[in-house]
């Protein structure tokens, strides 16, 4: 849990005051919309179909219970009683009024939260995986480095008007749970031959109209050099990224057009000039930031405590939840609990104010007051004692966030789509809802196993459909909603873009088609425990295409 | 459903000019010299010249509404005005899904919502 | 288009000279990059300060050999959203040590003032008169900055350390420090 100090709080407070002034100047007409738009975007304020949308930054997906309660308050007081967790570990509100925004932001600032740089052509929320700091397989807590970079790029005078947005992710486990390779820039921690830890730097990943997997431009960067190297990449991008065409302005296009090697050389040349300057990180500065991450005073506990063995007397639902939603923790006797925000018929990632408050209470009682947000649009409680799992399950079950469908076919990632978003071509939420109904049977969902479905309502790919095991992309044909289906995408350390399996199908057929894909998998798999994604890899998409499109 | 702000102006039937209210983002339609939230009260036209005027007036009124554009409508037999495509239907009557609070209430009351 | 320098609206002493016009003697002039690079000898020989208007899509490294002879560099923001000149400004100040007047031209609005100062600009051709008049208010919006920069203010991470540690190290806030203090 990063503790803001007085300096951090002052900055956020000054930002609120500045925005209040900017809103006043807009409402009075002193600023027109063209002048105001980039300013409101820099605070995460979009204009959508029905209302303004406010996106609040949740740095590396970490929330205190006090912060979660404030998010509930904002939902109640300024919105329609709920919020939406996004694929970048942020939260969005869809019914905000411009004239009330400064007050909402002042309330959020009181707990150190803000919408700074959640939109606009700046560096956006720096993401990690939601198990940061507690995952057994991480080298060190990636959030420390995310915070080091976050501070540096916040209101950075040189990089506030870049060609386009810039998304950074940091990982320190071999297994990539943060989708590093679809980011503009990613830092992956490694140990080198001398036992030192440093970062592999990858750039140029991204989805959207032209999807790319990031390329490695620096195999090993010493920690001391992180900020100067990030600066060199941003400066190269700021100067040479395309400004003539909004669809070709991301760094992935620059890297593609120059070639990764040539791009790496440009960055290296710039970096050599600045690496020993003020941005060189001395250990004192990093230690200072690291010291502001507070870790719980864990009790000395054993794994598999008696309380777990005696759990809610053979309650199958509890057992299913333990097997599905509870993961190993680096500290003995503890566990990481995932809260599924994917109920049958629900909107993926939506949480009501009442649920937020209730989850905050559970976090206070059983997770040292801390909650995490994952890019899969689920939450997590990162510090649960195993002996408390029965009580936690009962509490979460009552809130409706203990459905044991994590990583299963009904654990869908979906963007808001045409129901909310002015960029969309088609709806995504009703598609997700129908799929959750078709696969409501948990035995069936468990039999299908790990199966990531990603739905995007337009080519901007906020639902990350390119890297879904099953990817669904909404398009428009003659005023009707149609959907293209891809198979075989992956977002992890073996990141791959999915393959189209056939012509787009109309809205009413999508859920049928997904059922046919599931049936095809069951037929084609070598063994029941061959994962869907591995079957697709083994067979290719052709056998799926044949079966699914046979009758269409 | 491509963002209408990017579309060229082509009038193939009755249209209205629509935008979002500055203060709260609500959907509004250009009517007689001002804005209305009711589609039935909007100025409907199939004339490109009239639309240009409406659009110009709308854009000149940036203090009250923003991102004005031309949207298709259908005029019913009794003179009512309906949205002309799915996007405009959603803008006019809201998301096609239950909002979470409604869904929760529905579970509690066992009363179907919408 | 008011010119703001050292926090005040001032008269612009510089004359912009078109590419095909004769360069007047004895007065400060601003010429385009093309003119400057074509006529360096002539410009060096004349009386009066020389300024060059440098486009934002051309590397300032090209200008570096001549910086000693240039009193002013004007950089360009064709739209305020086009932020290439921020990088150019920092390179001029911090890489090439330019100490002359660094002017922001083009679309220069109030909400960019602080970024511009911190990037190294010390004079701004402000697009709106009202913005120029609000300059003092605009630049006192923030007192906390995370990054080291050329305006001499201490970055947050140094401010957090005990006083003696603040002053040491390669922090280099002194590098590129200019006389202008916005407060």
mmCIF file of N, CA, C and O in Angstrom, chain A residues 26-27 29 33 37 47-52 82 95-99 350 352 418-420 422 424-425 427 429 433 476 479 481, chain B residues 1-3 6 20-27 62-63 65-67 86-87 90-91 94-101 104 107:
data_model
loop_
_atom_site.group_PDB
_atom_site.id
_atom_site.type_symbol
_atom_site.label_atom_id
_atom_site.label_comp_id
_atom_site.label_asym_id
_atom_site.label_seq_id
_atom_site.Cartn_x
_atom_site.Cartn_y
_atom_site.Cartn_z
ATOM 1 N N UNK A 26 -14.695 27.087 -18.785
ATOM 2 C CA UNK A 26 -15.458 26.464 -19.875
ATOM 3 C C UNK A 26 -16.931 26.822 -19.772
ATOM 4 O O UNK A 26 -17.564 27.190 -20.754
ATOM 5 N N UNK A 27 -17.463 26.712 -18.567
ATOM 6 C CA UNK A 27 -18.888 26.980 -18.392
ATOM 7 C C UNK A 27 -19.214 28.450 -18.649
ATOM 8 O O UNK A 27 -20.330 28.781 -19.030
ATOM 9 N N UNK A 29 -17.671 30.167 -20.920
ATOM 10 C CA UNK A 29 -17.407 30.437 -22.322
ATOM 11 C C UNK A 29 -16.025 30.985 -22.606
ATOM 12 O O UNK A 29 -15.636 31.167 -23.762
ATOM 13 N N UNK A 33 -14.777 24.523 -26.685
ATOM 14 C CA UNK A 33 -14.646 23.070 -26.503
ATOM 15 C C UNK A 33 -13.307 22.557 -27.011
ATOM 16 O O UNK A 33 -12.714 21.680 -26.416
ATOM 17 N N UNK A 37 -11.262 20.545 -24.370
ATOM 18 C CA UNK A 37 -11.261 19.075 -24.509
ATOM 19 C C UNK A 37 -9.957 18.440 -24.046
ATOM 20 O O UNK A 37 -9.962 17.524 -23.233
ATOM 21 N N UNK A 47 -16.494 12.628 -22.984
ATOM 22 C CA UNK A 47 -17.906 12.819 -23.286
ATOM 23 C C UNK A 47 -18.355 11.575 -24.048
ATOM 24 O O UNK A 47 -17.823 11.254 -25.107
ATOM 25 N N UNK A 48 -19.347 10.864 -23.489
ATOM 26 C CA UNK A 48 -19.785 9.611 -24.106
ATOM 27 C C UNK A 48 -21.187 9.780 -24.643
ATOM 28 O O UNK A 48 -21.674 10.889 -24.805
ATOM 29 N N UNK A 49 -21.860 8.674 -24.889
ATOM 30 C CA UNK A 49 -23.163 8.776 -25.537
ATOM 31 C C UNK A 49 -24.193 9.535 -24.708
ATOM 32 O O UNK A 49 -24.933 10.350 -25.222
ATOM 33 N N UNK A 50 -24.269 9.243 -23.426
ATOM 34 C CA UNK A 50 -25.363 9.765 -22.587
ATOM 35 C C UNK A 50 -24.929 10.834 -21.619
ATOM 36 O O UNK A 50 -25.754 11.520 -21.041
ATOM 37 N N UNK A 51 -23.645 10.908 -21.353
ATOM 38 C CA UNK A 51 -23.174 11.744 -20.249
ATOM 39 C C UNK A 51 -21.656 11.799 -20.313
ATOM 40 O O UNK A 51 -21.046 11.185 -21.181
ATOM 41 N N UNK A 52 -21.088 12.534 -19.389
ATOM 42 C CA UNK A 52 -19.633 12.501 -19.248
ATOM 43 C C UNK A 52 -19.229 11.214 -18.531
ATOM 44 O O UNK A 52 -19.970 10.703 -17.695
ATOM 45 N N UNK A 82 -23.190 3.019 -9.185
ATOM 46 C CA UNK A 82 -22.279 1.917 -9.491
ATOM 47 C C UNK A 82 -21.059 2.440 -10.233
ATOM 48 O O UNK A 82 -21.051 3.556 -10.732
ATOM 49 N N UNK A 95 -22.010 8.372 -15.665
ATOM 50 C CA UNK A 95 -23.128 9.320 -15.631
ATOM 51 C C UNK A 95 -22.768 10.622 -14.940
ATOM 52 O O UNK A 95 -23.594 11.224 -14.256
ATOM 53 N N UNK A 96 -21.557 11.065 -15.124
ATOM 54 C CA UNK A 96 -21.056 12.223 -14.377
ATOM 55 C C UNK A 96 -21.492 13.537 -15.036
ATOM 56 O O UNK A 96 -21.576 13.631 -16.266
ATOM 57 N N UNK A 97 -21.782 14.543 -14.230
ATOM 58 C CA UNK A 97 -22.085 15.883 -14.745
ATOM 59 C C UNK A 97 -20.821 16.730 -14.667
ATOM 60 O O UNK A 97 -20.147 16.737 -13.641
ATOM 61 N N UNK A 98 -20.553 17.479 -15.723
ATOM 62 C CA UNK A 98 -19.358 18.325 -15.751
ATOM 63 C C UNK A 98 -19.339 19.305 -14.585
ATOM 64 O O UNK A 98 -18.310 19.517 -13.939
ATOM 65 N N UNK A 99 -20.496 19.906 -14.323
ATOM 66 C CA UNK A 99 -20.522 20.956 -13.303
ATOM 67 C C UNK A 99 -20.278 20.391 -11.903
ATOM 68 O O UNK A 99 -19.932 21.144 -10.999
ATOM 69 N N UNK A 350 -18.746 -4.425 -13.421
ATOM 70 C CA UNK A 350 -19.592 -3.455 -12.728
ATOM 71 C C UNK A 350 -19.770 -3.853 -11.274
ATOM 72 O O UNK A 350 -19.984 -5.023 -10.963
ATOM 73 N N UNK A 352 -21.798 -2.284 -7.592
ATOM 74 C CA UNK A 352 -22.624 -1.235 -7.022
ATOM 75 C C UNK A 352 -21.921 -0.588 -5.830
ATOM 76 O O UNK A 352 -20.997 -1.159 -5.248
ATOM 77 N N UNK A 418 -21.368 -0.179 -27.305
ATOM 78 C CA UNK A 418 -22.301 0.835 -27.808
ATOM 79 C C UNK A 418 -23.371 1.243 -26.792
ATOM 80 O O UNK A 418 -24.003 2.277 -26.953
ATOM 81 N N UNK A 419 -23.563 0.491 -25.769
ATOM 82 C CA UNK A 419 -24.517 0.923 -24.745
ATOM 83 C C UNK A 419 -24.058 2.199 -24.047
ATOM 84 O O UNK A 419 -24.867 2.946 -23.508
ATOM 85 N N UNK A 420 -22.733 2.439 -24.041
ATOM 86 C CA UNK A 420 -22.201 3.615 -23.358
ATOM 87 C C UNK A 420 -21.309 4.480 -24.236
ATOM 88 O O UNK A 420 -21.288 5.700 -24.096
ATOM 89 N N UNK A 422 -19.130 6.311 -27.200
ATOM 90 C CA UNK A 422 -19.370 7.004 -28.467
ATOM 91 C C UNK A 422 -18.457 6.519 -29.585
ATOM 92 O O UNK A 422 -18.666 6.844 -30.740
ATOM 93 N N UNK A 424 -18.039 3.262 -30.192
ATOM 94 C CA UNK A 424 -18.373 1.868 -30.505
ATOM 95 C C UNK A 424 -19.166 1.724 -31.795
ATOM 96 O O UNK A 424 -19.901 2.617 -32.207
ATOM 97 N N UNK A 425 -19.010 0.553 -32.412
ATOM 98 C CA UNK A 425 -19.827 0.173 -33.559
ATOM 99 C C UNK A 425 -20.953 -0.758 -33.153
ATOM 100 O O UNK A 425 -21.945 -0.886 -33.864
ATOM 101 N N UNK A 427 -22.746 -3.302 -29.669
ATOM 102 C CA UNK A 427 -22.806 -3.559 -28.235
ATOM 103 C C UNK A 427 -21.949 -4.757 -27.857
ATOM 104 O O UNK A 427 -21.786 -5.679 -28.635
ATOM 105 N N UNK A 429 -21.806 -5.616 -24.060
ATOM 106 C CA UNK A 429 -22.320 -6.126 -22.780
ATOM 107 C C UNK A 429 -23.420 -7.170 -22.964
ATOM 108 O O UNK A 429 -23.373 -8.238 -22.334
ATOM 109 N N UNK A 433 -23.485 -10.940 -21.503
ATOM 110 C CA UNK A 433 -24.551 -11.428 -20.637
ATOM 111 C C UNK A 433 -25.161 -12.717 -21.163
ATOM 112 O O UNK A 433 -25.415 -13.657 -20.408
ATOM 113 N N UNK A 476 -19.881 -2.904 -37.779
ATOM 114 C CA UNK A 476 -21.170 -2.475 -38.312
ATOM 115 C C UNK A 476 -21.264 -2.849 -39.773
ATOM 116 O O UNK A 476 -20.342 -2.612 -40.536
ATOM 117 N N UNK A 479 -25.735 -0.792 -41.023
ATOM 118 C CA UNK A 479 -26.540 -0.368 -39.888
ATOM 119 C C UNK A 479 -26.875 -1.471 -38.897
ATOM 120 O O UNK A 479 -27.584 -1.235 -37.924
ATOM 121 N N UNK A 481 -25.571 -4.771 -36.288
ATOM 122 C CA UNK A 481 -24.405 -5.209 -35.507
ATOM 123 C C UNK A 481 -23.963 -6.603 -35.951
ATOM 124 O O UNK A 481 -24.782 -7.536 -35.944
ATOM 125 N N UNK B 1 -22.925 3.397 -37.233
ATOM 126 C CA UNK B 1 -22.518 3.664 -35.864
ATOM 127 C C UNK B 1 -21.079 4.111 -35.758
ATOM 128 O O UNK B 1 -20.544 4.243 -34.677
ATOM 129 N N UNK B 2 -20.444 4.322 -36.918
ATOM 130 C CA UNK B 2 -19.168 5.047 -36.919
ATOM 131 C C UNK B 2 -19.467 6.434 -36.395
ATOM 132 O O UNK B 2 -20.530 6.971 -36.658
ATOM 133 N N UNK B 3 -18.558 7.012 -35.634
ATOM 134 C CA UNK B 3 -18.874 8.295 -35.009
ATOM 135 C C UNK B 3 -19.357 9.292 -36.056
ATOM 136 O O UNK B 3 -18.661 9.588 -37.021
ATOM 137 N N UNK B 6 -17.460 12.112 -37.767
ATOM 138 C CA UNK B 6 -16.521 11.888 -38.842
ATOM 139 C C UNK B 6 -17.213 11.675 -40.183
ATOM 140 O O UNK B 6 -16.577 11.488 -41.195
ATOM 141 N N UNK B 20 -24.585 16.998 -27.115
ATOM 142 C CA UNK B 20 -24.633 16.704 -25.676
ATOM 143 C C UNK B 20 -24.613 18.021 -24.913
ATOM 144 O O UNK B 20 -23.832 18.918 -25.226
ATOM 145 N N UNK B 21 -25.462 18.114 -23.912
ATOM 146 C CA UNK B 21 -25.504 19.333 -23.097
ATOM 147 C C UNK B 21 -24.178 19.518 -22.379
ATOM 148 O O UNK B 21 -23.627 18.557 -21.829
ATOM 149 N N UNK B 22 -23.664 20.742 -22.398
ATOM 150 C CA UNK B 22 -22.343 20.985 -21.816
ATOM 151 C C UNK B 22 -22.292 20.634 -20.331
ATOM 152 O O UNK B 22 -21.386 19.962 -19.863
ATOM 153 N N UNK B 23 -23.292 21.106 -19.584
ATOM 154 C CA UNK B 23 -23.209 21.028 -18.121
ATOM 155 C C UNK B 23 -23.241 19.594 -17.606
ATOM 156 O O UNK B 23 -22.573 19.268 -16.636
ATOM 157 N N UNK B 24 -24.035 18.732 -18.247
ATOM 158 C CA UNK B 24 -24.163 17.385 -17.697
ATOM 159 C C UNK B 24 -24.042 16.276 -18.727
ATOM 160 O O UNK B 24 -24.186 15.108 -18.405
ATOM 161 N N UNK B 25 -23.800 16.639 -19.980
ATOM 162 C CA UNK B 25 -23.589 15.617 -20.999
ATOM 163 C C UNK B 25 -24.852 14.969 -21.518
ATOM 164 O O UNK B 25 -24.777 14.059 -22.354
ATOM 165 N N UNK B 26 -26.016 15.417 -21.075
ATOM 166 C CA UNK B 26 -27.262 14.781 -21.503
ATOM 167 C C UNK B 26 -27.487 14.982 -22.999
ATOM 168 O O UNK B 26 -27.071 15.975 -23.577
ATOM 169 N N UNK B 27 -28.188 14.031 -23.594
ATOM 170 C CA UNK B 27 -28.470 14.091 -25.025
ATOM 171 C C UNK B 27 -29.515 15.173 -25.275
ATOM 172 O O UNK B 27 -30.553 15.223 -24.602
ATOM 173 N N UNK B 62 -21.940 26.807 -28.524
ATOM 174 C CA UNK B 62 -21.054 25.896 -27.796
ATOM 175 C C UNK B 62 -21.086 26.085 -26.302
ATOM 176 O O UNK B 62 -20.528 25.284 -25.557
ATOM 177 N N UNK B 63 -21.741 27.150 -25.872
ATOM 178 C CA UNK B 63 -21.818 27.382 -24.432
ATOM 179 C C UNK B 63 -22.793 26.424 -23.769
ATOM 180 O O UNK B 63 -22.737 26.172 -22.574
ATOM 181 N N UNK B 65 -24.149 23.358 -25.583
ATOM 182 C CA UNK B 65 -24.095 21.972 -26.047
ATOM 183 C C UNK B 65 -22.875 21.806 -26.933
ATOM 184 O O UNK B 65 -22.420 22.742 -27.577
ATOM 185 N N UNK B 66 -22.345 20.602 -26.956
ATOM 186 C CA UNK B 66 -21.094 20.356 -27.685
ATOM 187 C C UNK B 66 -21.215 19.172 -28.628
ATOM 188 O O UNK B 66 -22.101 18.332 -28.471
ATOM 189 N N UNK B 67 -20.302 19.127 -29.591
ATOM 190 C CA UNK B 67 -20.178 18.011 -30.538
ATOM 191 C C UNK B 67 -21.478 17.759 -31.304
ATOM 192 O O UNK B 67 -21.948 16.626 -31.416
ATOM 193 N N UNK B 86 -29.680 2.377 -34.341
ATOM 194 C CA UNK B 86 -29.479 1.818 -33.001
ATOM 195 C C UNK B 86 -28.745 2.797 -32.094
ATOM 196 O O UNK B 86 -29.113 2.994 -30.936
ATOM 197 N N UNK B 87 -27.726 3.435 -32.625
ATOM 198 C CA UNK B 87 -26.953 4.378 -31.812
ATOM 199 C C UNK B 87 -27.850 5.478 -31.284
ATOM 200 O O UNK B 87 -27.805 5.820 -30.107
ATOM 201 N N UNK B 90 -30.134 4.228 -28.594
ATOM 202 C CA UNK B 90 -29.454 4.119 -27.307
ATOM 203 C C UNK B 90 -29.251 5.501 -26.702
ATOM 204 O O UNK B 90 -29.431 5.700 -25.499
ATOM 205 N N UNK B 91 -28.920 6.482 -27.520
ATOM 206 C CA UNK B 91 -28.749 7.839 -26.995
ATOM 207 C C UNK B 91 -30.066 8.366 -26.466
ATOM 208 O O UNK B 91 -30.113 9.084 -25.465
ATOM 209 N N UNK B 94 -31.245 5.366 -23.529
ATOM 210 C CA UNK B 94 -30.301 4.828 -22.569
ATOM 211 C C UNK B 94 -29.793 3.451 -22.952
ATOM 212 O O UNK B 94 -30.217 2.865 -23.946
ATOM 213 N N UNK B 95 -28.888 2.897 -22.144
ATOM 214 C CA UNK B 95 -28.318 1.587 -22.435
ATOM 215 C C UNK B 95 -29.393 0.522 -22.582
ATOM 216 O O UNK B 95 -30.458 0.607 -21.945
ATOM 217 N N UNK B 96 -29.148 -0.481 -23.399
ATOM 218 C CA UNK B 96 -30.140 -1.529 -23.652
ATOM 219 C C UNK B 96 -30.087 -2.604 -22.582
ATOM 220 O O UNK B 96 -30.773 -3.615 -22.677
ATOM 221 N N UNK B 97 -29.270 -2.391 -21.592
ATOM 222 C CA UNK B 97 -29.089 -3.390 -20.537
ATOM 223 C C UNK B 97 -29.592 -2.808 -19.225
ATOM 224 O O UNK B 97 -29.709 -1.598 -19.088
ATOM 225 N N UNK B 98 -29.861 -3.675 -18.262
ATOM 226 C CA UNK B 98 -30.189 -3.199 -16.925
ATOM 227 C C UNK B 98 -28.961 -2.591 -16.301
ATOM 228 O O UNK B 98 -27.894 -3.183 -16.341
ATOM 229 N N UNK B 99 -29.099 -1.415 -15.682
ATOM 230 C CA UNK B 99 -28.013 -0.897 -14.881
ATOM 231 C C UNK B 99 -27.961 -1.715 -13.592
ATOM 232 O O UNK B 99 -28.983 -2.181 -13.130
ATOM 233 N N UNK B 100 -26.771 -1.875 -13.019
ATOM 234 C CA UNK B 100 -26.632 -2.808 -11.893
ATOM 235 C C UNK B 100 -27.646 -2.614 -10.767
ATOM 236 O O UNK B 100 -28.167 -3.554 -10.245
ATOM 237 N N UNK B 101 -27.944 -1.381 -10.432
ATOM 238 C CA UNK B 101 -28.851 -1.148 -9.320
ATOM 239 C C UNK B 101 -30.239 -1.659 -9.651
ATOM 240 O O UNK B 101 -30.925 -2.238 -8.828
ATOM 241 N N UNK B 104 -30.192 -5.417 -9.381
ATOM 242 C CA UNK B 104 -30.234 -5.877 -7.991
ATOM 243 C C UNK B 104 -31.631 -5.719 -7.422
ATOM 244 O O UNK B 104 -32.149 -6.594 -6.746
ATOM 245 N N UNK B 107 -33.831 -8.388 -8.569
ATOM 246 C CA UNK B 107 -33.669 -9.656 -7.846
ATOM 247 C C UNK B 107 -34.427 -9.620 -6.533
ATOM 248 O O UNK B 107 -35.050 -10.579 -6.130
#
